[in-house]
Coordinates of C-alpha atoms and ligand atoms in Angstrom, one line a residue:
M1 CA 0.0 0.0 0.0
M2 CA 1.2 3.5 -0.9
L3 CA 0.9 6.2 1.7
S4 CA 0.8 9.8 0.5
M5 CA 3.5 12.1 1.9
A6 CA 0.8 14.0 3.8
L7 CA -0.4 10.9 5.4
L8 CA 3.1 9.8 6.3
N9 CA 3.7 13.1 8.0
V10 CA 0.5 12.7 10.1
V11 CA 1.7 9.2 11.1
A12 CA 5.1 10.5 12.0
F13 CA 3.6 13.4 14.0
A14 CA 1.3 11.0 15.9
A15 CA 4.2 8.8 16.8
A16 CA 6.2 11.7 18.1
E17 CA 3.2 12.9 20.1
A18 CA 2.8 9.5 21.7
A19 CA 6.5 9.1 22.6
A20 CA 7.3 9.9 26.2
P21 CA 9.0 13.2 26.4
A22 CA 12.8 12.9 26.5
V23 CA 13.6 14.4 29.9
V24 CA 17.2 14.0 31.3
P25 CA 17.5 13.0 34.1
K26 CA 14.5 10.8 33.8
P27 CA 11.8 11.9 36.3
V28 CA 10.5 9.5 39.0
S29 CA 7.1 9.6 37.4
L30 CA 5.9 11.2 34.2
E31 CA 2.4 10.5 32.9
R32 CA 1.5 11.7 29.4
G33 CA -1.9 13.2 28.9
T34 CA -3.5 14.1 25.6
G35 CA -3.0 17.4 23.9
A36 CA -0.6 20.2 24.5
F37 CA -0.3 23.8 25.9
T38 CA 0.9 26.3 23.4
L39 CA 2.7 29.4 24.7
D40 CA 1.9 32.7 22.9
D41 CA 2.2 36.4 23.4
A42 CA -0.5 36.5 26.0
T43 CA 1.0 33.7 28.2
R44 CA 1.7 35.0 31.7
V45 CA 4.0 33.6 34.4
T46 CA 2.3 34.0 37.8
F47 CA 3.1 33.3 41.5
P48 CA 1.3 34.1 44.8
A49 CA 2.2 37.6 46.1
G50 CA 5.0 37.3 48.6
D51 CA 6.1 33.8 47.5
A52 CA 9.8 34.7 47.1
A53 CA 10.9 31.2 46.1
A54 CA 8.2 31.0 43.3
E55 CA 9.1 34.5 42.2
A56 CA 12.8 33.6 41.9
A57 CA 11.9 30.4 39.9
A58 CA 9.6 32.5 37.7
A59 CA 12.5 34.9 37.0
M60 CA 14.7 32.0 36.0
L61 CA 12.0 30.6 33.8
G62 CA 11.5 33.9 31.9
E63 CA 15.3 34.3 31.5
A64 CA 15.5 30.8 30.1
L65 CA 12.6 31.0 27.7
R66 CA 12.6 34.6 26.4
P67 CA 15.7 34.6 24.2
A68 CA 14.6 31.9 21.8
T69 CA 10.8 32.3 22.0
G70 CA 10.8 36.1 21.9
L71 CA 7.6 35.9 24.0
P72 CA 7.1 38.5 26.7
L73 CA 6.1 35.9 29.3
A74 CA 5.0 38.8 31.5
A75 CA 5.7 37.8 35.1
G76 CA 4.0 39.0 38.3
P77 CA 1.9 38.1 41.3
G78 CA -1.3 36.4 40.2
S79 CA -3.3 33.3 40.4
E80 CA -3.5 30.1 38.4
G81 CA -5.6 30.4 35.3
A82 CA -6.0 30.1 31.5
N83 CA -2.8 30.7 29.6
T84 CA -0.6 31.0 32.7
I85 CA 2.4 29.2 33.9
H86 CA 1.8 29.3 37.6
L87 CA 4.5 28.6 40.2
R88 CA 3.7 28.1 43.9
T89 CA 5.5 27.1 47.1
E90 CA 3.5 24.3 48.6
E91 CA 4.1 21.1 50.6
T92 CA 4.4 18.3 48.1
G93 CA 5.6 15.5 50.2
L94 CA 8.6 15.3 47.8
G95 CA 11.2 17.1 49.9
P96 CA 12.8 20.5 49.3
E97 CA 14.3 19.4 45.9
G98 CA 11.1 17.6 44.7
Y99 CA 8.4 19.2 42.5
R100 CA 5.1 18.5 40.8
L101 CA 4.5 19.7 37.2
E102 CA 1.1 19.6 35.7
V103 CA 0.6 20.7 32.1
A104 CA -3.0 20.9 30.8
G105 CA -4.3 22.2 27.4
D106 CA -4.3 25.8 28.5
R107 CA -1.9 26.1 31.5
A108 CA 1.0 24.8 33.4
L109 CA 1.4 24.5 37.2
I110 CA 4.7 23.9 39.1
T111 CA 4.6 23.3 42.8
G112 CA 7.5 22.6 45.1
A113 CA 8.1 22.7 48.9
A114 CA 11.1 25.1 48.4
G115 CA 13.2 27.0 45.9
P116 CA 15.2 24.0 44.6
G117 CA 12.1 22.0 43.8
L118 CA 10.5 24.9 41.9
F119 CA 13.7 25.5 40.0
Y120 CA 13.9 21.8 39.0
G121 CA 10.2 21.9 37.9
V122 CA 11.3 24.8 35.6
Q123 CA 14.2 22.7 34.2
T124 CA 11.8 19.9 33.3
L125 CA 9.3 22.4 31.7
R126 CA 12.2 23.7 29.5
Q127 CA 13.0 20.2 28.3
L128 CA 9.3 19.7 27.4
L129 CA 9.4 22.6 24.9
P130 CA 11.0 22.2 21.5
A131 CA 14.8 21.9 21.6
A132 CA 15.0 25.3 19.9
V133 CA 14.1 26.9 23.2
F134 CA 17.8 26.4 24.3
G135 CA 19.1 28.7 21.6
A136 CA 20.4 32.2 22.5
A137 CA 18.7 33.8 19.5
R138 CA 15.1 34.0 18.5
A139 CA 13.9 30.9 16.7
E140 CA 11.4 32.3 14.3
G141 CA 8.5 30.0 13.2
T142 CA 8.7 27.6 16.1
V143 CA 5.4 26.7 17.8
W144 CA 6.1 26.7 21.5
T145 CA 4.1 23.7 22.7
V146 CA 4.4 21.7 25.8
P147 CA 2.8 18.2 25.9
C148 CA 0.2 17.7 28.6
V149 CA 1.9 15.8 31.4
R150 CA 1.8 15.1 35.1
V151 CA 5.3 14.8 36.6
E152 CA 6.2 14.0 40.2
D153 CA 9.9 14.0 40.8
R154 CA 12.6 14.1 43.5
P155 CA 16.3 13.3 43.5
R156 CA 17.8 10.0 44.7
F157 CA 20.9 11.7 46.2
A158 CA 21.6 15.0 47.9
W159 CA 25.1 15.3 46.4
R160 CA 25.0 15.5 42.6
G161 CA 28.4 17.0 41.6
M162 CA 31.1 17.7 39.2
L163 CA 34.7 18.8 39.7
L164 CA 36.5 21.4 37.6
D165 CA 40.2 21.6 37.9
T166 CA 41.0 25.3 37.6
A167 CA 44.6 24.8 38.7
R168 CA 46.2 22.7 36.0
H169 CA 44.7 25.0 33.4
F170 CA 43.1 28.2 34.5
T171 CA 39.3 28.1 33.8
P172 CA 37.9 31.5 32.7
L173 CA 35.1 32.7 35.0
A174 CA 32.6 33.1 32.1
F175 CA 33.1 29.4 31.3
V176 CA 32.6 28.4 35.0
K177 CA 29.2 30.2 34.8
K178 CA 28.3 28.5 31.6
F179 CA 29.2 25.1 33.2
V180 CA 27.0 26.0 36.2
D181 CA 24.1 26.6 33.8
T182 CA 24.6 23.2 32.1
L183 CA 24.8 21.5 35.5
A184 CA 21.6 23.1 36.7
L185 CA 19.8 22.1 33.5
H186 CA 20.6 18.5 34.6
K187 CA 19.5 19.1 38.2
M188 CA 23.1 18.8 39.4
N189 CA 23.7 20.8 42.6
R190 CA 27.4 20.8 43.5
L191 CA 30.4 22.3 41.7
H192 CA 33.7 21.3 43.3
L193 CA 36.3 23.8 42.3
H194 CA 39.8 22.5 42.6
L195 CA 41.5 25.8 43.2
T196 CA 45.1 25.0 44.2
D197 CA 47.7 22.6 43.0
D198 CA 51.4 22.3 42.1
Q199 CA 50.9 24.1 38.8
G200 CA 48.8 27.1 40.0
W201 CA 47.0 28.8 42.9
R202 CA 43.7 30.3 41.6
I203 CA 42.1 32.2 44.5
E204 CA 43.0 35.6 46.0
I205 CA 43.9 35.4 49.7
K206 CA 44.1 38.9 51.1
K207 CA 46.5 38.0 53.9
Y208 CA 49.0 36.2 51.6
P209 CA 49.1 38.1 48.3
K210 CA 52.1 36.2 46.9
L211 CA 49.9 33.1 46.7
T212 CA 48.5 34.7 43.5
E213 CA 51.2 37.2 42.6
V214 CA 53.7 34.3 42.4
G215 CA 51.6 31.1 42.7
A216 CA 49.0 31.9 40.0
W217 CA 51.6 31.9 37.2
R218 CA 53.9 29.3 35.7
A219 CA 56.6 30.0 33.2
E220 CA 55.4 27.5 30.6
T221 CA 53.6 24.2 30.2
L222 CA 54.5 20.7 29.3
V223 CA 53.7 19.7 25.7
G224 CA 52.1 16.3 25.1
H225 CA 51.4 13.4 27.4
Y226 CA 52.6 13.7 31.0
T227 CA 54.7 10.5 30.7
K228 CA 56.6 11.5 27.5
K229 CA 60.3 11.9 28.0
P230 CA 62.3 14.0 27.3
R231 CA 60.0 16.7 28.4
T232 CA 59.3 19.6 26.0
F233 CA 57.6 22.9 26.9
D234 CA 55.6 25.5 25.1
G235 CA 57.5 28.5 26.4
K236 CA 54.3 30.4 27.2
R237 CA 53.5 31.9 30.6
H238 CA 50.2 30.5 31.8
G239 CA 48.0 31.4 34.7
G240 CA 45.2 33.5 36.2
F241 CA 43.2 33.6 39.4
Y242 CA 39.8 34.6 40.8
T243 CA 39.6 37.7 42.9
Q244 CA 37.5 37.5 46.0
D245 CA 34.9 39.8 44.3
E246 CA 34.8 37.4 41.4
I247 CA 34.3 34.4 43.7
R248 CA 31.4 36.2 45.5
D249 CA 29.8 36.9 42.1
L250 CA 30.2 33.3 41.0
V251 CA 28.9 31.9 44.3
A252 CA 25.8 34.1 43.9
Y253 CA 25.3 33.2 40.3
A254 CA 25.5 29.5 41.2
A255 CA 23.2 29.9 44.2
A256 CA 20.5 31.4 42.0
R257 CA 20.7 28.1 40.1
H258 CA 20.7 26.0 43.3
V259 CA 24.3 25.0 42.7
T260 CA 26.6 25.1 45.7
I261 CA 30.2 25.7 45.0
M262 CA 32.6 23.7 47.1
P263 CA 36.2 25.0 47.2
E264 CA 39.2 22.7 47.4
I265 CA 42.4 24.0 49.0
E266 CA 45.0 21.1 48.6
M267 CA 47.1 20.0 51.5
P268 CA 49.6 18.7 52.5
G269 CA 50.4 17.5 48.9
H270 CA 49.9 19.2 45.6
A271 CA 51.3 22.3 47.2
Q272 CA 54.2 23.5 45.0
A273 CA 52.6 26.7 43.7
A274 CA 52.0 27.8 47.3
I275 CA 55.6 26.8 48.3
A276 CA 56.9 28.7 45.3
A277 CA 55.2 31.8 46.8
Y278 CA 56.2 31.2 50.4
P279 CA 59.2 28.9 50.6
E280 CA 59.0 28.6 54.4
L281 CA 55.9 26.3 53.8
G282 CA 58.0 23.6 52.2
N283 CA 60.7 21.1 53.3
V284 CA 63.7 22.0 51.1
S285 CA 66.0 25.0 51.2
E286 CA 66.3 25.7 47.4
P287 CA 63.6 27.9 45.8
L288 CA 60.9 26.1 43.8
P289 CA 59.1 27.4 40.7
V290 CA 55.4 26.9 40.1
L291 CA 55.5 23.5 38.5
T292 CA 55.3 23.3 34.7
Y293 CA 54.5 19.6 34.2
W294 CA 52.2 17.0 35.6
G295 CA 52.3 14.0 38.0
V296 CA 52.6 13.3 41.7
N297 CA 55.5 15.4 43.0
P298 CA 57.4 15.3 46.3
N299 CA 57.1 19.0 47.3
I300 CA 54.5 19.0 50.0
F301 CA 53.8 21.4 52.9
N302 CA 55.8 20.9 56.0
P303 CA 53.7 20.1 59.2
E304 CA 55.2 22.9 61.3
E305 CA 52.8 24.9 63.6
S306 CA 53.4 28.0 61.5
T307 CA 52.4 26.2 58.3
I308 CA 49.2 24.9 60.0
L309 CA 48.4 28.4 61.2
F310 CA 49.1 29.8 57.7
L311 CA 46.7 27.3 56.1
Q312 CA 44.1 28.0 58.7
D313 CA 44.3 31.7 57.8
V314 CA 43.7 30.7 54.2
L315 CA 40.8 28.5 55.2
A316 CA 39.3 31.3 57.2
E317 CA 39.1 33.6 54.1
V318 CA 37.8 30.7 52.0
A319 CA 35.2 29.8 54.6
D320 CA 33.9 33.4 54.6
L321 CA 33.7 33.5 50.8
F322 CA 31.8 30.2 50.3
P323 CA 28.5 29.9 52.2
G324 CA 28.2 26.1 51.6
T325 CA 28.8 23.7 54.5
Y326 CA 31.6 21.7 52.9
I327 CA 35.3 22.7 52.4
H328 CA 37.6 20.3 50.7
I329 CA 41.2 20.1 51.9
G330 CA 42.5 17.7 49.3
G331 CA 44.7 15.1 51.2
D332 CA 45.5 12.9 48.2
E333 CA 48.9 11.8 46.9
A334 CA 51.0 13.4 49.6
T335 CA 54.2 11.4 49.2
K336 CA 56.1 11.4 52.5
E337 CA 59.7 11.2 51.3
Q338 CA 60.5 14.8 52.3
W339 CA 59.0 14.3 55.7
E340 CA 61.0 11.1 56.2
K341 CA 64.2 12.9 55.3
S342 CA 63.6 16.1 57.2
P343 CA 65.1 16.4 60.7
A344 CA 62.6 19.2 61.5
V345 CA 59.6 17.0 60.6
Q346 CA 61.1 14.0 62.5
K347 CA 61.5 16.3 65.5
R348 CA 58.0 17.6 65.2
M349 CA 56.7 14.0 65.1
A350 CA 58.7 13.0 68.1
D351 CA 57.5 16.1 70.0
L352 CA 53.9 15.2 69.2
G353 CA 54.4 11.5 70.0
L354 CA 53.4 10.5 66.5
E355 CA 55.0 7.3 65.4
D356 CA 54.9 7.6 61.6
E357 CA 54.3 10.0 58.7
D358 CA 50.7 8.8 58.2
R359 CA 49.9 9.8 61.7
M360 CA 51.6 13.1 61.1
Q361 CA 49.3 13.7 58.2
S362 CA 46.3 12.6 60.3
Y363 CA 47.3 15.1 62.9
F364 CA 47.6 17.8 60.2
I365 CA 44.1 17.0 58.8
S366 CA 42.6 16.8 62.3
R367 CA 43.8 20.4 63.0
M368 CA 42.0 21.5 59.8
N369 CA 38.9 19.6 60.8
D370 CA 38.8 21.2 64.2
F371 CA 39.4 24.6 62.7
L372 CA 36.6 24.2 60.1
K373 CA 34.2 22.8 62.7
G374 CA 34.8 26.0 64.8
R375 CA 33.6 28.0 61.8
G376 CA 30.5 25.9 61.3
K377 CA 32.0 24.0 58.3
K378 CA 32.5 20.4 57.5
L379 CA 35.8 19.0 56.1
V380 CA 35.9 16.8 53.0
G381 CA 39.0 15.1 51.7
W382 CA 40.2 12.5 49.2
D383 CA 40.2 9.0 50.6
E384 CA 43.8 9.1 51.7
I385 CA 42.7 11.2 54.7
M386 CA 41.7 8.0 56.3
D387 CA 45.4 6.9 56.4
G388 CA 46.7 7.2 60.0
G389 CA 43.2 7.8 61.4
L390 CA 40.4 10.3 60.8
G391 CA 37.7 11.9 62.9
A392 CA 34.3 10.3 62.3
D393 CA 32.8 13.6 61.4
A394 CA 35.0 14.1 58.3
T395 CA 33.5 13.3 54.9
V396 CA 35.5 11.1 52.5
M397 CA 35.6 11.5 48.8
A398 CA 36.4 8.0 47.5
W399 CA 38.4 8.3 44.3
R400 CA 40.9 5.4 44.2
S401 CA 38.1 2.8 44.2
V402 CA 34.6 2.1 45.2
D403 CA 36.1 -0.1 47.9
K404 CA 37.6 3.0 49.6
G405 CA 34.1 4.4 49.8
I406 CA 32.8 1.1 51.3
T407 CA 35.6 1.2 53.9
A408 CA 34.7 4.8 54.7
A409 CA 31.0 4.2 54.9
K410 CA 31.4 1.2 57.2
A411 CA 33.7 3.2 59.4
G412 CA 30.9 5.7 59.8
H413 CA 32.0 8.5 57.5
D414 CA 29.8 10.3 55.1
V415 CA 31.0 9.4 51.6
V416 CA 30.9 11.0 48.2
M417 CA 31.6 8.4 45.5
A418 CA 34.1 9.7 42.9
P419 CA 35.9 6.5 41.7
T420 CA 38.3 6.7 38.8
A421 CA 36.7 3.7 37.1
F422 CA 33.3 5.4 36.7
T423 CA 33.7 9.1 37.3
Y424 CA 37.0 10.3 35.9
F425 CA 35.7 12.2 32.9
D426 CA 39.3 13.1 31.9
Y427 CA 39.6 9.4 30.8
Y428 CA 39.0 8.6 27.1
Q429 CA 35.4 8.0 26.2
A430 CA 36.3 6.2 22.9
P431 CA 39.4 4.6 21.5
A432 CA 42.2 7.1 21.8
K433 CA 43.1 7.1 18.1
G434 CA 40.1 9.3 17.1
E435 CA 40.1 11.5 20.2
P436 CA 42.1 14.5 21.4
L437 CA 45.1 13.6 23.5
G438 CA 44.0 12.5 27.0
I439 CA 45.6 11.3 30.2
G440 CA 44.6 7.7 29.5
G441 CA 42.0 5.3 31.0
F442 CA 38.8 4.2 29.2
L443 CA 35.4 5.3 30.3
P444 CA 32.8 5.1 27.5
L445 CA 29.3 6.4 28.1
K446 CA 27.8 3.0 28.7
K447 CA 30.3 2.2 31.5
A448 CA 29.7 5.7 33.0
Y449 CA 26.0 5.0 33.0
S450 CA 26.4 1.6 34.6
F451 CA 27.6 3.1 37.9
D452 CA 25.5 2.7 41.0
P453 CA 26.9 4.9 43.9
V454 CA 25.5 2.5 46.5
P455 CA 27.4 -0.9 46.3
G456 CA 25.3 -3.9 47.1
E457 CA 27.5 -5.0 50.0
L458 CA 26.6 -1.9 52.2
D459 CA 23.9 -2.5 54.8
A460 CA 21.1 0.1 55.1
A461 CA 23.0 2.2 57.7
A462 CA 26.2 2.3 55.7
A463 CA 24.3 2.9 52.4
A464 CA 22.7 5.9 54.0
R465 CA 26.2 7.3 54.5
V466 CA 26.6 7.7 50.7
L467 CA 25.7 11.3 50.1
G468 CA 25.9 10.8 46.3
A469 CA 28.5 11.0 43.6
Q470 CA 30.5 13.3 41.4
A471 CA 32.6 13.2 38.3
Q472 CA 36.1 14.7 37.9
L473 CA 37.4 16.9 35.0
W474 CA 41.1 17.0 35.8
S475 CA 42.6 19.4 33.4
E476 CA 46.3 18.4 32.8
H477 CA 45.3 17.4 29.3
I478 CA 42.1 19.6 29.0
P479 CA 43.5 23.1 28.3
T480 CA 40.3 24.8 26.9
P481 CA 36.6 25.2 27.8
E482 CA 35.6 23.5 24.5
H483 CA 37.7 20.5 25.3
C484 CA 36.3 20.4 28.9
E485 CA 32.7 20.3 27.5
Y486 CA 33.7 17.6 25.1
M487 CA 35.0 15.4 27.9
A488 CA 32.1 16.3 30.2
F489 CA 29.1 15.7 27.9
P490 CA 27.3 13.5 27.4
R491 CA 28.9 11.5 30.2
A492 CA 27.6 14.1 32.7
C493 CA 24.1 13.5 31.4
A494 CA 24.6 9.9 32.4
L495 CA 25.9 11.0 35.8
A496 CA 22.9 13.3 36.3
E497 CA 20.6 10.3 35.8
I498 CA 22.7 8.1 38.2
V499 CA 22.4 10.6 41.0
W500 CA 18.8 11.7 40.3
T501 CA 16.7 8.8 39.0
P502 CA 15.8 5.8 41.1
Q503 CA 18.2 2.9 40.3
A504 CA 15.3 0.6 39.3
A505 CA 14.0 3.1 36.7
R506 CA 17.4 3.4 34.9
D507 CA 17.9 1.7 31.6
Y508 CA 20.8 2.4 29.1
E509 CA 18.8 1.9 25.9
D510 CA 16.0 4.2 27.2
F511 CA 18.6 6.7 28.3
T512 CA 20.4 6.8 24.9
A513 CA 17.1 7.1 23.1
R514 CA 16.2 10.2 25.2
L515 CA 19.8 11.5 24.8
E516 CA 19.3 11.8 21.0
E517 CA 16.7 14.6 21.7
H518 CA 18.6 15.9 24.7
L519 CA 21.8 16.5 22.7
K520 CA 19.8 18.8 20.4
R521 CA 19.2 21.0 23.5
L522 CA 22.9 21.0 24.3
K523 CA 23.7 21.8 20.7
N524 CA 21.4 24.8 20.8
A525 CA 22.8 25.8 24.1
G526 CA 26.3 25.9 22.5
V527 CA 27.7 23.0 24.5
N528 CA 30.5 21.2 22.7
F529 CA 29.5 17.7 23.6
R530 CA 31.1 14.6 22.1
P531 CA 28.6 13.2 19.5
L532 CA 27.2 9.7 20.0
D533 CA 28.8 6.9 18.0
K534 CA 26.5 5.8 15.2
Ligands
LIG601 C1 43.1 12.5 42.6 O1 42.8 12.1 41.4 N1 44.4 12.5 42.9 C2 42.2 12.8 43.6

């Protein structure tokens, strides 16, 4: 039988209508009704007078929809009604990050118990519109319809994060903000900023200006893979840092999108940029430059009282700048050879009655933990902070393996799962031959999606210690924002679903089918994702 083109089009349209909308991360419950709500010049965005959380979410909705639609979407206090998108704070039983979204033929209603839930309802509504809504310029001729749906949604985990390494390559502030936007679209809520390392110190500290005057700049950068010998360099000075005003601006920008920025100040290892600025913080007498190549390096902070007080001064300024509860103090890959060789460190250990270097590090970390607690903050560190003993109130970020997270959870620590095998997005996502140079590893999308942050062997009490998961974008081999996005997406879409959607509702085939549509959104948003393999 021959079908006319017109009839074929009708059939195709009906099929598209019937398909479940391609929302990423997949909502807990999405029921498709019949029909659609079409936005037009008269559509208003309303919220109850005095409902500040709904007003803020309405502002974000207008900001997201106006550029591409060109619709006025006049916003103001008002009630639910025909041709409105109404937002309202209301107890939903879905927690502060949960929301309900109901779209009928002539209206949409978003309810949430608090600001985050309302904001996530807005993110889902954006994804129900044609993908053209994500463009920065007006998309003429698009009909702005939203299918009739009823969505009830809430996240699986409280910690839904990504790490940006601003130290190995300086990350321009405008890109950090764009990254926050893309995280928020995926209902992610933590951005871990790795701010200090051997190759650069990226945050202004008023009390110690040389940290950025000296520490934010390196003479040049290694060319090629970090293992390649002999080393060759590009001869170009590289660096940059965020002023405290810029940090405040970024923190506010992220907060408006319900993303908490967690700073990381590395200690005692990954410290060479700071030691280059203030040599008395180190263990050797010769001056050190800001490091120009990659890898684990022996120049770590000494554990003298003066160094501990210096770093507490730094943390005091950092704690004042970042309103979030958690401060990350690093703690990874601090090789102890300089401490073993240093008479001063050996005397310090003897004076304190500490029998080995792991206990010296444990003491160092405990001093930071006590200091942060005194400021109402919680310490997070990479899993090596457990070596030599760790206060139960410290949170462990398990990177070397899932097993480290299991050990930490069983010992009563809160845990963020960040294992190399599943969450190191600096690893290759396809065979290296067709990809830009990377650090190594192999983490294709399917493997990334297969991760479950709660391993089966945890009992209910230990499982409840898993706050969530995050992925890492270490930037040794990721020098530009475009490359960073290429490594992040679409694997971060998979991660978003891992940390948001109930495990039983996740399915890789279903995810990749939705991803086809979702990547159109990212394309329109100007995100340089890696295309799916055909
Ligand atoms: C790490 O990758 N060294 C945390």
